[in-house]
mmCIF file of C-alpha atoms in Angstrom:
data_model
loop_
_atom_site.group_PDB
_atom_site.id
_atom_site.type_symbol
_atom_site.label_atom_id
_atom_site.label_comp_id
_atom_site.label_asym_id
_atom_site.label_seq_id
_atom_site.Cartn_x
_atom_site.Cartn_y
_atom_site.Cartn_z
ATOM 1 C CA MET I 1 8.638 18.382 -7.540
ATOM 2 C CA SER I 2 11.923 18.729 -5.649
ATOM 3 C CA ARG I 3 14.869 16.405 -6.164
ATOM 4 C CA LYS I 4 14.520 14.985 -2.643
ATOM 5 C CA ILE I 5 10.844 14.137 -3.157
ATOM 6 C CA LEU I 6 11.730 12.516 -6.499
ATOM 7 C CA LEU I 7 14.358 10.325 -4.842
ATOM 8 C CA LEU I 8 11.954 9.386 -2.028
ATOM 9 C CA SER I 9 9.265 8.554 -4.565
ATOM 10 C CA LEU I 10 11.626 6.259 -6.484
ATOM 11 C CA SER I 11 12.777 4.676 -3.235
ATOM 12 C CA HIS I 12 9.147 4.134 -2.261
ATOM 13 C CA ALA I 13 8.614 2.400 -5.603
ATOM 14 C CA CYS I 14 11.480 0.019 -4.884
ATOM 15 C CA VAL I 15 10.054 -0.881 -1.465
ATOM 16 C CA ASP I 16 6.468 -1.388 -2.604
ATOM 17 C CA VAL I 17 7.668 -3.828 -5.224
ATOM 18 C CA TYR I 18 7.817 -6.250 -2.292
ATOM 19 C CA GLN I 19 4.253 -5.574 -1.197
ATOM 20 C CA GLY I 20 3.100 -6.346 -4.716
ATOM 21 C CA ALA I 21 5.512 -9.255 -5.109
ATOM 22 C CA VAL I 22 3.759 -11.338 -2.455
ATOM 23 C CA ALA I 23 0.471 -11.408 -4.387
ATOM 24 C CA ALA I 24 2.338 -11.853 -7.670
ATOM 25 C CA LEU I 25 4.045 -14.971 -6.292
ATOM 26 C CA VAL I 26 0.759 -16.607 -5.236
ATOM 27 C CA PRO I 27 -0.066 -18.168 -8.670
ATOM 28 C CA PHE I 28 3.458 -19.619 -8.828
ATOM 29 C CA PHE I 29 3.167 -21.058 -5.320
ATOM 30 C CA ILE I 30 -0.133 -22.648 -6.387
ATOM 31 C CA ALA I 31 1.387 -24.049 -9.604
ATOM 32 C CA GLU I 32 4.765 -25.273 -8.310
ATOM 33 C CA ARG I 33 3.870 -26.265 -4.755
ATOM 34 C CA ALA I 34 0.226 -27.295 -5.215
ATOM 35 C CA TYR I 35 -1.034 -24.829 -2.595
ATOM 36 C CA GLY I 36 -4.806 -24.534 -2.203
ATOM 37 C CA TYR I 37 -6.498 -21.123 -2.200
ATOM 38 C CA ALA I 38 -6.557 -20.910 1.591
ATOM 39 C CA THR I 39 -2.945 -22.082 1.904
ATOM 40 C CA ALA I 40 -1.736 -19.599 -0.705
ATOM 41 C CA SER I 41 -3.635 -16.734 0.917
ATOM 42 C CA GLY I 42 -1.826 -17.600 4.154
ATOM 43 C CA VAL I 43 1.365 -16.380 2.480
ATOM 44 C CA VAL I 44 -0.249 -12.973 1.961
ATOM 45 C CA LEU I 45 -1.442 -13.046 5.559
ATOM 46 C CA ALA I 46 2.096 -13.728 6.791
ATOM 47 C CA ALA I 47 3.351 -10.616 5.027
ATOM 48 C CA SER I 48 0.465 -8.576 6.423
ATOM 49 C CA LEU I 49 0.203 -9.850 9.978
ATOM 50 C CA LEU I 50 3.571 -8.800 11.371
ATOM 51 C CA SER I 51 3.453 -5.629 9.305
ATOM 52 C CA SER I 52 0.084 -4.734 10.849
ATOM 53 C CA VAL I 53 1.593 -4.855 14.329
ATOM 54 C CA ALA I 54 5.058 -3.516 13.561
ATOM 55 C CA GLN I 55 4.162 -0.513 11.435
ATOM 56 C CA PRO I 56 2.326 1.497 14.141
ATOM 57 C CA LEU I 57 5.114 0.626 16.595
ATOM 58 C CA PHE I 58 7.684 2.055 14.205
ATOM 59 C CA GLY I 59 5.415 5.083 13.871
ATOM 60 C CA VAL I 60 5.445 5.647 17.631
ATOM 61 C CA LEU I 61 9.236 5.359 17.651
ATOM 62 C CA THR I 62 9.643 7.920 14.864
ATOM 63 C CA ASP I 63 7.373 10.320 16.757
ATOM 64 C CA ARG I 64 9.781 10.146 19.656
ATOM 65 C CA ARG I 65 12.988 10.324 17.672
ATOM 66 C CA ALA I 66 13.827 10.710 14.001
ATOM 67 C CA MET I 67 15.324 7.505 12.564
ATOM 68 C CA PRO I 68 16.020 8.184 8.875
ATOM 69 C CA TRP I 69 18.575 5.351 8.802
ATOM 70 C CA LEU I 70 15.576 3.000 8.809
ATOM 71 C CA LEU I 71 14.899 3.818 5.159
ATOM 72 C CA PRO I 72 17.848 1.975 3.529
ATOM 73 C CA VAL I 73 17.961 -0.771 6.178
ATOM 74 C CA SER I 74 14.266 -1.622 5.901
ATOM 75 C CA THR I 75 14.397 -1.489 2.108
ATOM 76 C CA VAL I 76 17.107 -4.157 1.988
ATOM 77 C CA LEU I 77 15.270 -6.277 4.574
ATOM 78 C CA GLY I 78 12.111 -6.226 2.457
ATOM 79 C CA GLY I 79 14.020 -7.424 -0.591
ATOM 80 C CA VAL I 80 15.950 -10.159 1.189
ATOM 81 C CA GLY I 81 12.775 -11.741 2.568
ATOM 82 C CA ILE I 82 11.150 -12.062 -0.859
ATOM 83 C CA ALA I 83 14.413 -13.216 -2.446
ATOM 84 C CA LEU I 84 14.682 -16.143 -0.022
ATOM 85 C CA SER I 85 10.994 -17.130 -0.073
ATOM 86 C CA GLY I 86 11.356 -19.022 -3.344
ATOM 87 C CA LEU I 87 14.384 -21.037 -2.286
ATOM 88 C CA VAL I 88 12.751 -23.070 0.488
ATOM 89 C CA ASP I 89 10.317 -25.964 0.062
ATOM 90 C CA SER I 90 8.936 -25.779 3.579
ATOM 91 C CA TYR I 91 5.670 -23.867 3.906
ATOM 92 C CA ALA I 92 6.672 -22.663 7.373
ATOM 93 C CA ALA I 93 10.006 -21.328 6.089
ATOM 94 C CA THR I 94 8.218 -19.570 3.239
ATOM 95 C CA LEU I 95 5.957 -17.841 5.755
ATOM 96 C CA VAL I 96 8.976 -16.780 7.827
ATOM 97 C CA PHE I 97 10.787 -15.160 4.892
ATOM 98 C CA VAL I 98 7.649 -13.466 3.589
ATOM 99 C CA ALA I 99 6.974 -12.158 7.112
ATOM 100 C CA LEU I 100 10.567 -10.878 7.263
ATOM 101 C CA SER I 101 9.907 -8.908 4.106
ATOM 102 C CA GLY I 102 6.717 -7.568 5.684
ATOM 103 C CA ILE I 103 8.663 -6.284 8.681
ATOM 104 C CA GLY I 104 11.040 -4.458 6.357
ATOM 105 C CA VAL I 105 8.135 -2.812 4.563
ATOM 106 C CA ALA I 106 6.567 -1.952 7.936
ATOM 107 C CA ALA I 107 9.722 -0.244 9.156
ATOM 108 C CA TYR I 108 10.019 1.819 5.976
ATOM 109 C CA HIS I 109 6.635 3.479 5.674
ATOM 110 C CA PRO I 110 6.101 5.528 8.879
ATOM 111 C CA GLU I 111 9.599 7.054 8.776
ATOM 112 C CA SER I 112 9.535 7.635 5.010
ATOM 113 C CA ALA I 113 6.127 9.330 5.269
ATOM 114 C CA ARG I 114 7.511 11.567 8.031
ATOM 115 C CA VAL I 115 10.595 12.403 5.962
ATOM 116 C CA ALA I 116 8.391 13.090 2.908
ATOM 117 C CA ARG I 117 6.321 15.505 4.984
ATOM 118 C CA VAL I 118 9.479 17.272 6.149
ATOM 119 C CA VAL I 119 11.239 17.587 2.774
ATOM 120 C CA GLY I 120 7.919 18.380 1.076
ATOM 121 C CA ARG I 121 7.276 21.153 3.634
ATOM 122 C CA GLY I 122 3.855 19.736 4.466
ATOM 123 C CA ARG I 123 2.434 20.118 0.940
ATOM 124 C CA HIS I 124 -0.244 17.638 -0.155
ATOM 125 C CA ALA I 125 1.223 17.567 -3.654
ATOM 126 C CA ALA I 126 4.560 16.324 -2.300
ATOM 127 C CA MET I 127 2.824 13.502 -0.444
ATOM 128 C CA GLY I 128 0.946 12.714 -3.635
ATOM 129 C CA TRP I 129 4.200 12.269 -5.569
ATOM 130 C CA PHE I 130 5.605 10.185 -2.747
ATOM 131 C CA SER I 131 2.521 7.936 -2.795
ATOM 132 C CA LEU I 132 2.696 7.710 -6.587
ATOM 133 C CA GLY I 133 6.102 6.058 -6.275
ATOM 134 C CA GLY I 134 4.592 3.313 -4.136
ATOM 135 C CA ASN I 135 1.833 2.752 -6.689
ATOM 136 C CA LEU I 136 4.390 2.382 -9.462
ATOM 137 C CA GLY I 137 6.260 -0.142 -7.345
ATOM 138 C CA PHE I 138 3.066 -2.142 -6.955
ATOM 139 C CA ALA I 139 2.537 -1.968 -10.711
ATOM 140 C CA ALA I 140 6.077 -3.140 -11.442
ATOM 141 C CA ALA I 141 5.845 -6.129 -9.087
ATOM 142 C CA PRO I 142 3.828 -8.526 -11.277
ATOM 143 C CA VAL I 143 5.986 -7.675 -14.291
ATOM 144 C CA LEU I 144 9.227 -8.333 -12.423
ATOM 145 C CA VAL I 145 7.977 -11.449 -10.650
ATOM 146 C CA THR I 146 6.415 -12.947 -13.777
ATOM 147 C CA ALA I 147 9.517 -12.257 -15.866
ATOM 148 C CA VAL I 148 11.891 -13.724 -13.292
ATOM 149 C CA VAL I 149 9.907 -16.733 -12.128
ATOM 150 C CA THR I 150 8.658 -17.688 -15.583
ATOM 151 C CA ALA I 151 12.255 -17.779 -16.799
ATOM 152 C CA GLY I 152 13.470 -20.290 -14.240
ATOM 153 C CA GLY I 153 10.911 -20.999 -11.549
ATOM 154 C CA LEU I 154 10.929 -19.972 -7.915
ATOM 155 C CA THR I 155 14.650 -20.740 -7.626
ATOM 156 C CA LEU I 156 15.356 -17.410 -9.385
ATOM 157 C CA THR I 157 13.683 -15.274 -6.698
ATOM 158 C CA PRO I 158 17.109 -14.080 -5.389
ATOM 159 C CA LEU I 159 17.175 -11.808 -8.449
ATOM 160 C CA LEU I 160 14.257 -9.924 -6.921
ATOM 161 C CA VAL I 161 16.576 -8.385 -4.310
ATOM 162 C CA LEU I 162 17.934 -5.954 -6.927
ATOM 163 C CA PRO I 163 15.181 -3.297 -6.518
ATOM 164 C CA ALA I 164 15.911 -3.226 -2.782
ATOM 165 C CA LEU I 165 19.575 -2.453 -3.379
ATOM 166 C CA VAL I 166 18.653 0.334 -5.799
ATOM 167 C CA GLY I 167 16.092 1.760 -3.382
ATOM 168 C CA ALA I 168 18.582 1.789 -0.507
ATOM 169 C CA VAL I 169 21.059 3.769 -2.602
ATOM 170 C CA LEU I 170 18.377 6.277 -3.657
ATOM 171 C CA CYS I 171 17.632 7.063 0.006
ATOM 172 C CA LEU I 172 21.179 8.112 0.840
ATOM 173 C CA PRO I 173 21.249 11.615 -0.765
ATOM 174 C CA VAL I 174 18.033 12.521 1.058
ATOM 175 C CA LEU I 175 19.429 11.328 4.382
ATOM 176 C CA ARG I 176 22.625 13.309 3.870
ATOM 177 C CA ALA I 177 20.559 16.429 3.160
ATOM 178 C CA LEU I 178 18.667 15.938 6.433
ATOM 179 C CA GLU I 179 21.727 15.445 8.646
ATOM 180 C CA GLY I 180 21.909 18.081 11.319
ATOM 181 C CA ARG I 181 18.917 19.980 9.917
ATOM 182 C CA GLU I 182 15.976 18.482 11.777
ATOM 183 C CA PRO I 183 15.273 18.106 15.497
ATOM 184 C CA SER I 184 15.145 14.695 17.129
ATOM 185 C CA THR I 185 11.339 14.946 17.303
ATOM 186 C CA GLY I 186 11.190 14.832 13.517
ATOM 187 C CA GLY I 187 9.791 18.323 13.104
ATOM 188 C CA ARG I 188 6.270 17.546 14.300
ATOM 189 C CA PRO I 189 3.858 20.417 13.775
ATOM 190 C CA ARG I 190 1.989 21.841 16.719
ATOM 191 C CA GLY I 191 -1.786 21.405 16.954
ATOM 192 C CA CYS I 192 -4.639 19.590 18.635
ATOM 193 C CA ASP I 193 -5.253 15.946 17.832
ATOM 194 C CA ASP I 194 -8.725 14.959 16.583
ATOM 195 C CA VAL I 195 -8.688 11.318 17.638
ATOM 196 C CA ALA I 196 -12.363 10.673 16.861
ATOM 197 C CA SER I 197 -11.997 11.768 13.232
ATOM 198 C CA PHE I 198 -8.771 9.828 12.931
ATOM 199 C CA LEU I 199 -10.492 6.633 14.101
ATOM 200 C CA ARG I 200 -13.341 7.144 11.631
ATOM 201 C CA LEU I 201 -10.843 7.681 8.839
ATOM 202 C CA SER I 202 -8.977 4.528 9.885
ATOM 203 C CA ALA I 203 -12.197 2.516 9.623
ATOM 204 C CA ALA I 204 -12.636 3.761 6.045
ATOM 205 C CA VAL I 205 -9.063 2.757 5.241
ATOM 206 C CA VAL I 206 -9.791 -0.744 6.582
ATOM 207 C CA CYS I 207 -12.722 -1.085 4.160
ATOM 208 C CA ARG I 208 -10.526 -0.017 1.255
ATOM 209 C CA SER I 209 -7.790 -2.381 2.381
ATOM 210 C CA VAL I 210 -10.071 -5.411 2.536
ATOM 211 C CA VAL I 211 -11.149 -4.835 -1.063
ATOM 212 C CA PHE I 212 -7.706 -4.112 -2.459
ATOM 213 C CA THR I 213 -5.955 -6.969 -0.649
ATOM 214 C CA GLY I 214 -8.661 -9.444 -1.625
ATOM 215 C CA LEU I 215 -8.443 -8.431 -5.274
ATOM 216 C CA SER I 216 -4.651 -8.339 -5.380
ATOM 217 C CA THR I 217 -4.431 -11.823 -3.838
ATOM 218 C CA PHE I 218 -6.808 -13.538 -6.246
ATOM 219 C CA ILE I 219 -7.199 -11.301 -9.309
ATOM 220 C CA ALA I 220 -4.572 -13.191 -11.314
ATOM 221 C CA VAL I 221 -6.349 -16.521 -10.818
ATOM 222 C CA HIS I 222 -9.793 -14.928 -11.236
ATOM 223 C CA ALA I 223 -8.800 -13.278 -14.528
ATOM 224 C CA ARG I 224 -7.511 -16.558 -15.918
ATOM 225 C CA GLN I 225 -10.816 -18.230 -15.064
ATOM 226 C CA ARG I 226 -13.008 -15.438 -16.469
ATOM 227 C CA THR I 227 -11.032 -14.921 -19.687
ATOM 228 C CA GLY I 228 -9.802 -18.460 -20.310
ATOM 229 C CA GLY I 229 -6.239 -17.184 -20.587
ATOM 230 C CA GLY I 230 -2.978 -18.434 -19.162
ATOM 231 C CA VAL I 231 -0.376 -17.042 -16.780
ATOM 232 C CA ALA I 232 0.081 -13.920 -18.906
ATOM 233 C CA ALA I 233 -3.645 -13.128 -18.682
ATOM 234 C CA GLY I 234 -3.494 -13.263 -14.894
ATOM 235 C CA GLY I 235 -0.296 -11.235 -14.730
ATOM 236 C CA PHE I 236 -1.814 -8.550 -16.958
ATOM 237 C CA ALA I 237 -4.832 -8.231 -14.657
ATOM 238 C CA LEU I 238 -2.563 -7.825 -11.640
ATOM 239 C CA LEU I 239 -0.488 -5.254 -13.540
ATOM 240 C CA LEU I 240 -3.638 -3.234 -14.304
ATOM 241 C CA LEU I 241 -4.722 -3.424 -10.683
ATOM 242 C CA TYR I 242 -1.437 -1.898 -9.558
ATOM 243 C CA LEU I 243 -0.873 0.463 -12.495
ATOM 244 C CA GLY I 244 -4.350 1.924 -12.199
ATOM 245 C CA GLY I 245 -3.370 3.017 -8.718
ATOM 246 C CA ALA I 246 -0.814 5.414 -10.185
ATOM 247 C CA VAL I 247 -3.550 7.064 -12.230
ATOM 248 C CA GLY I 248 -5.885 7.138 -9.254
ATOM 249 C CA THR I 249 -3.324 8.863 -7.046
ATOM 250 C CA VAL I 250 -2.768 11.678 -9.547
ATOM 251 C CA VAL I 251 -6.498 12.080 -10.175
ATOM 252 C CA GLY I 252 -7.178 12.123 -6.436
ATOM 253 C CA GLY I 253 -4.805 15.034 -5.927
ATOM 254 C CA ARG I 254 -6.437 16.998 -8.755
ATOM 255 C CA LEU I 255 -9.922 16.336 -7.399
ATOM 256 C CA ALA I 256 -8.887 17.358 -3.890
ATOM 257 C CA ASP I 257 -7.553 20.659 -5.282
ATOM 258 C CA ARG I 258 -10.948 21.347 -6.855
ATOM 259 C CA TRP I 259 -13.145 20.226 -3.968
ATOM 260 C CA ASP I 260 -11.630 18.852 -0.747
ATOM 261 C CA ARG I 261 -10.204 15.586 0.514
ATOM 262 C CA VAL I 262 -13.244 14.437 2.485
ATOM 263 C CA THR I 263 -15.614 14.986 -0.449
ATOM 264 C CA VAL I 264 -13.335 12.959 -2.709
ATOM 265 C CA LEU I 265 -13.256 10.139 -0.144
ATOM 266 C CA ARG I 266 -17.039 10.010 -0.006
ATOM 267 C CA TRP I 267 -17.688 9.742 -3.727
ATOM 268 C CA SER I 268 -14.774 7.440 -4.473
ATOM 269 C CA SER I 269 -16.218 4.865 -2.063
ATOM 270 C CA LEU I 270 -19.473 4.744 -4.042
ATOM 271 C CA ALA I 271 -17.707 4.578 -7.400
ATOM 272 C CA THR I 272 -15.664 1.636 -6.123
ATOM 273 C CA VAL I 273 -18.839 -0.408 -5.554
ATOM 274 C CA VAL I 274 -19.686 -0.308 -9.265
ATOM 275 C CA ALA I 275 -16.120 -0.952 -10.386
ATOM 276 C CA VAL I 276 -15.556 -3.984 -8.139
ATOM 277 C CA ALA I 277 -18.915 -5.471 -9.128
ATOM 278 C CA GLY I 278 -17.739 -5.306 -12.737
ATOM 279 C CA VAL I 279 -14.507 -7.097 -11.827
ATOM 280 C CA VAL I 280 -16.390 -9.927 -10.145
ATOM 281 C CA PHE I 281 -19.241 -10.470 -12.595
ATOM 282 C CA VAL I 282 -18.202 -9.238 -16.069
ATOM 283 C CA PRO I 283 -16.697 -12.050 -18.205
ATOM 284 C CA GLY I 284 -14.192 -11.916 -21.040
ATOM 285 C CA PRO I 285 -11.738 -9.149 -21.956
ATOM 286 C CA ALA I 286 -14.090 -6.447 -20.623
ATOM 287 C CA LEU I 287 -12.968 -7.605 -17.190
ATOM 288 C CA TYR I 288 -9.690 -5.740 -17.667
ATOM 289 C CA GLY I 289 -11.457 -2.410 -18.057
ATOM 290 C CA PHE I 290 -13.207 -2.872 -14.730
ATOM 291 C CA VAL I 291 -9.942 -3.939 -13.073
ATOM 292 C CA ALA I 292 -8.336 -0.665 -14.168
ATOM 293 C CA LEU I 293 -11.385 1.317 -13.033
ATOM 294 C CA ALA I 294 -11.513 -0.422 -9.652
ATOM 295 C CA SER I 295 -7.826 0.232 -9.116
ATOM 296 C CA ALA I 296 -8.187 3.929 -9.904
ATOM 297 C CA CYS I 297 -11.210 4.262 -7.598
ATOM 298 C CA LEU I 298 -9.408 2.489 -4.763
ATOM 299 C CA TYR I 299 -6.348 4.726 -5.100
ATOM 300 C CA VAL I 300 -8.035 8.094 -5.620
ATOM 301 C CA PRO I 301 -8.254 8.577 -1.824
ATOM 302 C CA PHE I 302 -4.931 6.909 -0.959
ATOM 303 C CA SER I 303 -2.544 9.850 -0.539
ATOM 304 C CA LEU I 304 -5.435 11.995 0.699
ATOM 305 C CA GLN I 305 -6.012 9.531 3.548
ATOM 306 C CA VAL I 306 -2.364 9.798 4.573
ATOM 307 C CA THR I 307 -2.365 13.605 4.738
ATOM 308 C CA LEU I 308 -5.765 13.640 6.439
ATOM 309 C CA ALA I 309 -4.499 11.224 9.088
ATOM 310 C CA GLN I 310 -1.436 13.389 9.682
ATOM 311 C CA ASP I 311 -3.624 16.504 9.958
ATOM 312 C CA TYR I 312 -6.008 14.797 12.386
ATOM 313 C CA LEU I 313 -3.004 13.817 14.564
ATOM 314 C CA PRO I 314 -0.577 16.720 14.003
ATOM 315 C CA THR I 315 1.442 15.914 17.126
ATOM 316 C CA CYS I 316 1.856 12.228 16.147
ATOM 317 C CA VAL I 317 2.624 12.260 12.434
ATOM 318 C CA GLY I 318 4.609 9.013 12.588
ATOM 319 C CA THR I 319 1.853 7.194 14.454
ATOM 320 C CA ALA I 320 -0.771 8.514 12.034
ATOM 321 C CA SER I 321 1.318 7.337 9.091
ATOM 322 C CA GLY I 322 2.017 3.968 10.700
ATOM 323 C CA VAL I 323 -1.650 3.272 11.394
ATOM 324 C CA THR I 324 -2.929 4.578 8.049
ATOM 325 C CA LEU I 325 -0.239 2.957 5.921
ATOM 326 C CA GLY I 326 0.307 -0.053 8.146
ATOM 327 C CA LEU I 327 -2.207 -1.341 10.673
ATOM 328 C CA THR I 328 -5.403 -0.547 8.776
ATOM 329 C CA VAL I 329 -3.924 -1.569 5.417
ATOM 330 C CA SER I 330 -2.539 -4.817 6.789
ATOM 331 C CA ILE I 331 -5.838 -5.709 8.444
ATOM 332 C CA GLY I 332 -7.094 -6.209 4.909
ATOM 333 C CA GLY I 333 -4.749 -9.166 4.687
ATOM 334 C CA LEU I 334 -6.767 -10.907 7.402
ATOM 335 C CA ALA I 335 -9.682 -11.190 4.978
ATOM 336 C CA SER I 336 -7.658 -13.114 2.386
ATOM 337 C CA PRO I 337 -7.715 -16.524 4.151
ATOM 338 C CA LEU I 338 -11.489 -16.160 4.625
ATOM 339 C CA ILE I 339 -11.915 -15.452 0.912
ATOM 340 C CA GLY I 340 -9.666 -18.400 0.093
ATOM 341 C CA THR I 341 -11.609 -20.745 2.363
ATOM 342 C CA VAL I 342 -14.933 -19.754 0.797
ATOM 343 C CA ALA I 343 -13.389 -20.205 -2.668
ATOM 344 C CA ASP I 344 -12.177 -23.700 -1.765
ATOM 345 C CA HIS I 345 -15.715 -24.706 -0.765
ATOM 346 C CA THR I 346 -17.625 -22.835 -3.505
ATOM 347 C CA THR I 347 -16.071 -20.865 -6.365
ATOM 348 C CA LEU I 348 -13.620 -18.001 -6.473
ATOM 349 C CA GLN I 349 -16.257 -15.718 -8.022
ATOM 350 C CA THR I 350 -18.644 -16.426 -5.141
ATOM 351 C CA ALA I 351 -15.897 -15.675 -2.629
ATOM 352 C CA LEU I 352 -15.027 -12.356 -4.281
ATOM 353 C CA ALA I 353 -18.626 -11.144 -4.648
ATOM 354 C CA PRO I 354 -18.907 -9.599 -1.128
ATOM 355 C CA LEU I 355 -15.970 -7.299 -1.933
ATOM 356 C CA ALA I 356 -18.338 -5.241 -4.098
ATOM 357 C CA LEU I 357 -20.350 -4.301 -1.002
ATOM 358 C CA VAL I 358 -17.472 -3.472 1.354
ATOM 359 C CA PRO I 359 -16.772 0.037 -0.078
ATOM 360 C CA ALA I 360 -20.386 0.993 0.630
ATOM 361 C CA LEU I 361 -19.710 0.396 4.328
ATOM 362 C CA SER I 362 -17.226 3.261 4.371
ATOM 363 C CA TRP I 363 -19.826 5.775 3.109
ATOM 364 C CA PRO I 364 -21.524 6.407 6.495
ATOM 365 C CA VAL I 365 -18.093 6.465 8.131
ATOM 366 C CA VAL I 366 -16.555 9.201 5.966
ATOM 367 C CA ARG I 367 -19.857 11.100 5.627
ATOM 368 C CA GLY I 368 -19.383 12.573 9.097
ATOM 369 C CA LEU I 369 -15.766 13.637 8.574
ATOM 370 C CA ARG I 370 -14.784 17.271 8.181
ATOM 371 C CA GLU I 371 -11.765 18.804 6.529
ATOM 372 C CA PRO I 372 -9.255 19.710 9.285
ATOM 373 C CA GLY I 373 -7.677 23.113 9.558
ATOM 374 C CA PRO I 374 -4.248 23.682 7.978
ATOM 375 C CA PRO I 375 -1.443 22.138 10.047
ATOM 376 C CA ALA I 376 1.369 24.201 11.452
ATOM 377 C CA THR I 377 4.255 24.461 9.050
ATOM 378 C CA VAL I 378 7.076 21.964 9.121
ATOM 379 C CA ARG I 379 9.308 24.253 7.091
ATOM 380 C CA HIS I 380 11.689 24.832 9.998
ATOM 381 C CA ALA I 381 12.527 21.136 9.977
ATOM 382 C CA ALA I 382 13.134 20.961 6.247
#
């Protein structure tokens, strides 16, 4: 792994802390502000909604012109939004600041994925390390949020801006290395776009997103109910959900080296059905094992989906990254209020049960996909 990929991976970790922080804050919003399930899930929706629209737009912009300066700026914006969300009592103001953080995250991902492709010279392994950083950021979020907010309540959320400042600094050496070395188009490889396969892949990413977002929003509360534990029990479940993604990303790369990316996507979708069913229905401490398994299964195809999307749209790498990492992922946030509403009228377990069937829907979608040919090299831009 090159030094530039390492720095990008660490920067990615700092940014994705703020994606994970939104779900990690939900139990505290429920406890301190007496939010209902549907109201609390609206906070997650606020972070997802603007991001779902903005991320593909940023992808289109980066396809037209390289904008590496977005990396540090968007990182700080993501941190500032979360830092301010705990200082306001108004629900509307909370939504505004969480949405601001979502815009920062949206601006970061398409350009950072393009830069990772350039400095990694198009290698899948480099994208895997880059994605691993994001998974670690997700895993760190519940630990950081729980430690900070438990110590002094939501008024201490300004401390959560620190990862953003670190992440912005980590980007700078990579940006300096790129200055004057890449064309304004961002070094897009030549090739023919396979839009039909890209759309099918995007549908599979939506299915994965619905499951992961639904679990990440409510797993802390669900774990406390199923195990009879307190805040720590819920935080540990959320930590496993995010930390298992780091394992899944590494395993996914190894499996893709042995078989191919499309085959791994197919079988991971079926394995996820079993894992999520265990999360929903298994009581007691055994729940944690299924949380870790579900997380790994959900993240095995994650970096593979990004590189597949870029290979299906080789002339629009930024757009492919923006849709795969942004629009389709954020659409999963739209399901959270529905889950919360069902939980308010029944039980949380009943509301989460359909998530076990969603991964099966992606099986017929990815079954018809084929591994694309190797993309043209981006080495000239690196």
